[in-house]
Amino acid sequence: MLRKLLVPFMLFSLVTGVAISAQEMDTAAIISGAWVRATVTVAANQSEETPEAAMPMGGVSAAYMTIENPLANAIRLSSVETNAAAVVELHETQMQGDVMQMRPVEGGIVIAANESAALQPGGLHVMLLDLQQNLVEGEAIQAALNFEILDDSGEASGETFTQIIGLPILTEPPAPHTLIIQNVWGRPAAGDGSDT
C-alpha cells in the first residue's frame, strides 16, 4: 500500500523537476528534463504486473537530460552508474556520410562554467547496456552522475562530486517546464523491507 502511495508522488517529483543531491550546493550541477527510454509500455487497461515477460534481460536503452553548470570552473561528466544496467557508457550520435553512427565519448562530457549540455536523442546521451530489468513506462530508476571539477587549464583539479538523480521511464521526452526540485531525499523505512 505504501509503495502505491509513494510511486505517484515520486514520479510527479521526477517529471516536474529532477531531484539532485550533492554534499554541498556550491558543488552541484543543475539537472533538468531527465528521462530514460522505456523498454516496456503499459496500456491503460493493462495490469502493472503483466509486462515482465515483454523484454528479455540484456536489452539496451538510453537516458537523456540537460546538465547546467553554475560553477566558476568547467566540470566533466566522467561516468554514470545505475543498478538498472550492467554497463553504462556516455555516447554520442554522429552522421558519417549518410549513416548515423553511435560511439562512446572519449574523456567524458565537458560543460563550461555557466554553460549547459543537452543530452538528447540523436546527440549526446547515456547508453544503458545489458539491462538488468525491464524499464516499464510510468516507473523510475536511480542513477549516480559522477563529475570532475576542471582547473583553469581544463585539466582535472582532483575535486569530484556525485549527484544521485531519479530518471522517470518514458516513451518520449517530458514537456518543458521551469520547476526544478533540488536536495530531495527520502529516509529508508525501518523494518523488514516489506511494502506494508
GROMACS .gro file of C-alpha atoms in nm:
model
  196
    1MET     CA    1   0.000   0.000   0.000
    2LEU     CA    2   0.281   0.240   0.094
    3ARG     CA    3   0.450   0.173  -0.242
    4LYS     CA    4   0.130   0.257  -0.431
    5LEU     CA    5   0.113   0.591  -0.250
    6LEU     CA    6   0.480   0.682  -0.289
    7VAL     CA    7   0.526   0.593  -0.657
    8PRO     CA    8   0.287   0.861  -0.795
    9PHE     CA    9   0.450   1.127  -0.571
   10MET     CA   10   0.799   1.021  -0.680
   11LEU     CA   11   0.702   1.025  -1.047
   12PHE     CA   12   0.542   1.370  -1.007
   13SER     CA   13   0.863   1.498  -0.848
   14LEU     CA   14   1.080   1.337  -1.113
   15VAL     CA   15   0.877   1.459  -1.410
   16THR     CA   16   0.825   1.814  -1.281
   17GLY     CA   17   1.187   1.852  -1.178
   18VAL     CA   18   1.471   1.613  -1.123
   19ALA     CA   19   1.582   1.567  -0.766
   20ILE     CA   20   1.954   1.620  -0.715
   21SER     CA   21   2.161   1.559  -0.406
   22ALA     CA   22   2.519   1.678  -0.362
   23GLN     CA   23   2.714   1.721  -0.040
   24GLU     CA   24   2.709   2.097  -0.080
   25MET     CA   25   2.515   2.318  -0.318
   26ASP     CA   26   2.834   2.505  -0.413
   27THR     CA   27   2.948   2.185  -0.589
   28ALA     CA   28   2.637   2.083  -0.776
   29ALA     CA   29   2.516   2.083  -1.133
   30ILE     CA   30   2.153   2.156  -1.216
   31ILE     CA   31   1.987   1.860  -1.387
   32SER     CA   32   1.656   1.910  -1.569
   33GLY     CA   33   1.439   1.726  -1.819
   34ALA     CA   34   1.590   1.389  -1.725
   35TRP     CA   35   1.427   1.069  -1.850
   36VAL     CA   36   1.513   0.718  -1.970
   37ARG     CA   37   1.351   0.545  -2.266
   38ALA     CA   38   1.102   0.271  -2.174
   39THR     CA   39   1.154  -0.082  -2.298
   40VAL     CA   40   0.800  -0.179  -2.194
   41THR     CA   41   0.485   0.028  -2.235
   42VAL     CA   42   0.178  -0.039  -2.025
   43ALA     CA   43  -0.166   0.016  -2.177
   44ALA     CA   44  -0.424   0.190  -1.958
   45ASN     CA   45  -0.624  -0.133  -1.923
   46GLN     CA   46  -0.317  -0.349  -1.858
   47SER     CA   47  -0.212  -0.457  -1.511
   48GLU     CA   48   0.126  -0.330  -1.388
   49GLU     CA   49   0.212  -0.691  -1.303
   50THR     CA   50   0.200  -0.811  -1.668
   51PRO     CA   51   0.493  -0.656  -1.862
   52GLU     CA   52   0.781  -0.853  -1.707
   53ALA     CA   53   0.800  -1.103  -1.995
   54ALA     CA   54   0.791  -0.836  -2.266
   55MET     CA   55   1.169  -0.789  -2.289
   56PRO     CA   56   1.444  -1.038  -2.217
   57MET     CA   57   1.722  -0.914  -1.991
   58GLY     CA   58   2.027  -0.788  -2.179
   59GLY     CA   59   1.841  -0.518  -2.373
   60VAL     CA   60   1.952  -0.158  -2.421
   61SER     CA   61   1.809   0.184  -2.354
   62ALA     CA   62   1.929   0.544  -2.324
   63ALA     CA   63   1.893   0.828  -2.075
   64TYR     CA   64   1.868   1.197  -2.158
   65MET     CA   65   1.883   1.523  -1.962
   66THR     CA   66   2.013   1.879  -1.962
   67ILE     CA   67   2.309   1.948  -1.733
   68GLU     CA   68   2.369   2.310  -1.634
   69ASN     CA   69   2.699   2.409  -1.473
   70PRO     CA   70   2.653   2.706  -1.235
   71LEU     CA   71   3.011   2.682  -1.106
   72ALA     CA   72   3.300   2.916  -1.182
   73ASN     CA   73   3.501   2.625  -1.327
   74ALA     CA   74   3.425   2.379  -1.605
   75ILE     CA   75   3.305   2.035  -1.499
   76ARG     CA   76   3.324   1.697  -1.670
   77LEU     CA   77   3.060   1.424  -1.650
   78SER     CA   78   3.304   1.135  -1.631
   79SER     CA   79   3.069   0.841  -1.571
   80VAL     CA   80   2.717   0.734  -1.479
   81GLU     CA   81   2.615   0.437  -1.265
   82THR     CA   82   2.280   0.264  -1.223
   83ASN     CA   83   2.168  -0.076  -1.097
   84ALA     CA   84   1.933  -0.094  -1.397
   85ALA     CA   85   2.219  -0.178  -1.638
   86ALA     CA   86   2.537  -0.382  -1.616
   87VAL     CA   87   2.723  -0.140  -1.847
   88VAL     CA   88   2.669   0.237  -1.867
   89GLU     CA   89   2.854   0.449  -2.124
   90LEU     CA   90   2.849   0.810  -2.235
   91HIS     CA   91   2.772   0.809  -2.608
   92GLU     CA   92   2.727   1.048  -2.897
   93THR     CA   93   2.541   1.002  -3.223
   94GLN     CA   94   2.701   1.148  -3.536
   95MET     CA   95   2.637   1.136  -3.909
   96GLN     CA   96   2.914   0.968  -4.106
   97GLY     CA   97   2.819   1.037  -4.467
   98ASP     CA   98   2.461   0.912  -4.492
   99VAL     CA   99   2.491   0.677  -4.194
  100MET     CA  100   2.407   0.767  -3.835
  101GLN     CA  101   2.663   0.613  -3.601
  102MET     CA  102   2.676   0.589  -3.225
  103ARG     CA  103   3.005   0.571  -3.034
  104PRO     CA  104   3.141   0.620  -2.682
  105VAL     CA  105   3.254   0.970  -2.585
  106GLU     CA  106   3.624   0.962  -2.500
  107GLY     CA  107   3.716   1.153  -2.185
  108GLY     CA  108   3.362   1.236  -2.070
  109ILE     CA  109   3.134   1.531  -2.140
  110VAL     CA  110   3.275   1.874  -2.051
  111ILE     CA  111   3.037   2.154  -1.952
  112ALA     CA  112   3.198   2.500  -1.941
  113ALA     CA  113   3.137   2.737  -1.649
  114ASN     CA  114   2.786   2.886  -1.661
  115GLU     CA  115   2.701   2.675  -1.969
  116SER     CA  116   2.485   2.368  -2.023
  117ALA     CA  117   2.499   2.042  -2.218
  118ALA     CA  118   2.192   1.882  -2.374
  119LEU     CA  119   2.189   1.502  -2.371
  120GLN     CA  120   1.912   1.420  -2.618
  121PRO     CA  121   1.806   1.168  -2.882
  122GLY     CA  122   2.031   1.196  -3.187
  123GLY     CA  123   2.316   1.356  -2.990
  124LEU     CA  124   2.495   1.306  -2.661
  125HIS     CA  125   2.327   1.053  -2.431
  126VAL     CA  126   2.383   0.796  -2.157
  127MET     CA  127   2.375   0.446  -2.306
  128LEU     CA  128   2.242   0.166  -2.083
  129LEU     CA  129   2.368  -0.174  -2.197
  130ASP     CA  130   2.283  -0.522  -2.067
  131LEU     CA  131   1.972  -0.407  -1.881
  132GLN     CA  132   1.912  -0.586  -1.552
  133GLN     CA  133   1.538  -0.513  -1.550
  134ASN     CA  134   1.259  -0.408  -1.779
  135LEU     CA  135   1.221  -0.032  -1.797
  136VAL     CA  136   0.846  -0.002  -1.754
  137GLU     CA  137   0.677   0.320  -1.860
  138GLY     CA  138   0.550   0.510  -1.557
  139GLU     CA  139   0.817   0.380  -1.320
  140ALA     CA  140   1.159   0.529  -1.244
  141ILE     CA  141   1.522   0.428  -1.189
  142GLN     CA  142   1.804   0.589  -0.995
  143ALA     CA  143   2.139   0.692  -1.138
  144ALA     CA  144   2.460   0.840  -0.996
  145LEU     CA  145   2.627   1.107  -1.210
  146ASN     CA  146   2.999   1.136  -1.137
  147PHE     CA  147   3.160   1.474  -1.208
  148GLU     CA  148   3.513   1.614  -1.200
  149ILE     CA  149   3.582   1.984  -1.149
  150LEU     CA  150   3.838   2.112  -1.401
  151ASP     CA  151   4.104   2.374  -1.337
  152ASP     CA  152   4.165   2.685  -1.548
  153SER     CA  153   4.373   2.484  -1.797
  154GLY     CA  154   4.094   2.229  -1.848
  155GLU     CA  155   4.266   1.953  -1.651
  156ALA     CA  156   4.109   1.761  -1.363
  157SER     CA  157   4.163   1.957  -1.040
  158GLY     CA  158   4.124   1.649  -0.820
  159GLU     CA  159   3.787   1.769  -0.687
  160THR     CA  160   3.490   1.546  -0.768
  161PHE     CA  161   3.125   1.525  -0.676
  162THR     CA  162   2.842   1.281  -0.739
  163GLN     CA  163   2.476   1.363  -0.786
  164ILE     CA  164   2.208   1.099  -0.740
  165ILE     CA  165   1.908   1.160  -0.964
  166GLY     CA  166   1.583   0.989  -1.048
  167LEU     CA  167   1.504   0.908  -1.411
  168PRO     CA  168   1.136   0.867  -1.495
  169ILE     CA  169   1.081   0.592  -1.752
  170LEU     CA  170   0.901   0.745  -2.051
  171THR     CA  171   0.841   0.677  -2.420
  172GLU     CA  172   0.912   1.039  -2.521
  173PRO     CA  173   1.074   1.346  -2.363
  174PRO     CA  174   0.885   1.518  -2.082
  175ALA     CA  175   0.720   1.851  -2.157
  176PRO     CA  176   0.945   2.152  -2.092
  177HIS     CA  177   0.896   2.317  -1.754
  178THR     CA  178   1.056   2.577  -1.530
  179LEU     CA  179   1.029   2.396  -1.196
  180ILE     CA  180   1.350   2.238  -1.066
  181ILE     CA  181   1.347   2.047  -0.737
  182GLN     CA  182   1.679   2.031  -0.553
  183ASN     CA  183   1.810   1.845  -0.247
  184VAL     CA  184   1.521   1.599  -0.231
  185TRP     CA  185   1.584   1.279  -0.039
  186GLY     CA  186   1.394   1.008   0.141
  187ARG     CA  187   1.475   0.822   0.460
  188PRO     CA  188   1.473   0.440   0.428
  189ALA     CA  189   1.188   0.278   0.621
  190ALA     CA  190   1.289   0.071   0.922
  191GLY     CA  191   1.159  -0.280   0.940
  192ASP     CA  192   1.169  -0.600   0.742
  193GLY     CA  193   1.168  -0.438   0.396
  194SER     CA  194   0.808  -0.522   0.308
  195ASP     CA  195   0.581  -0.263   0.144
  196THR     CA  196   0.321  -0.278   0.420
   0.00000   0.00000   0.00000
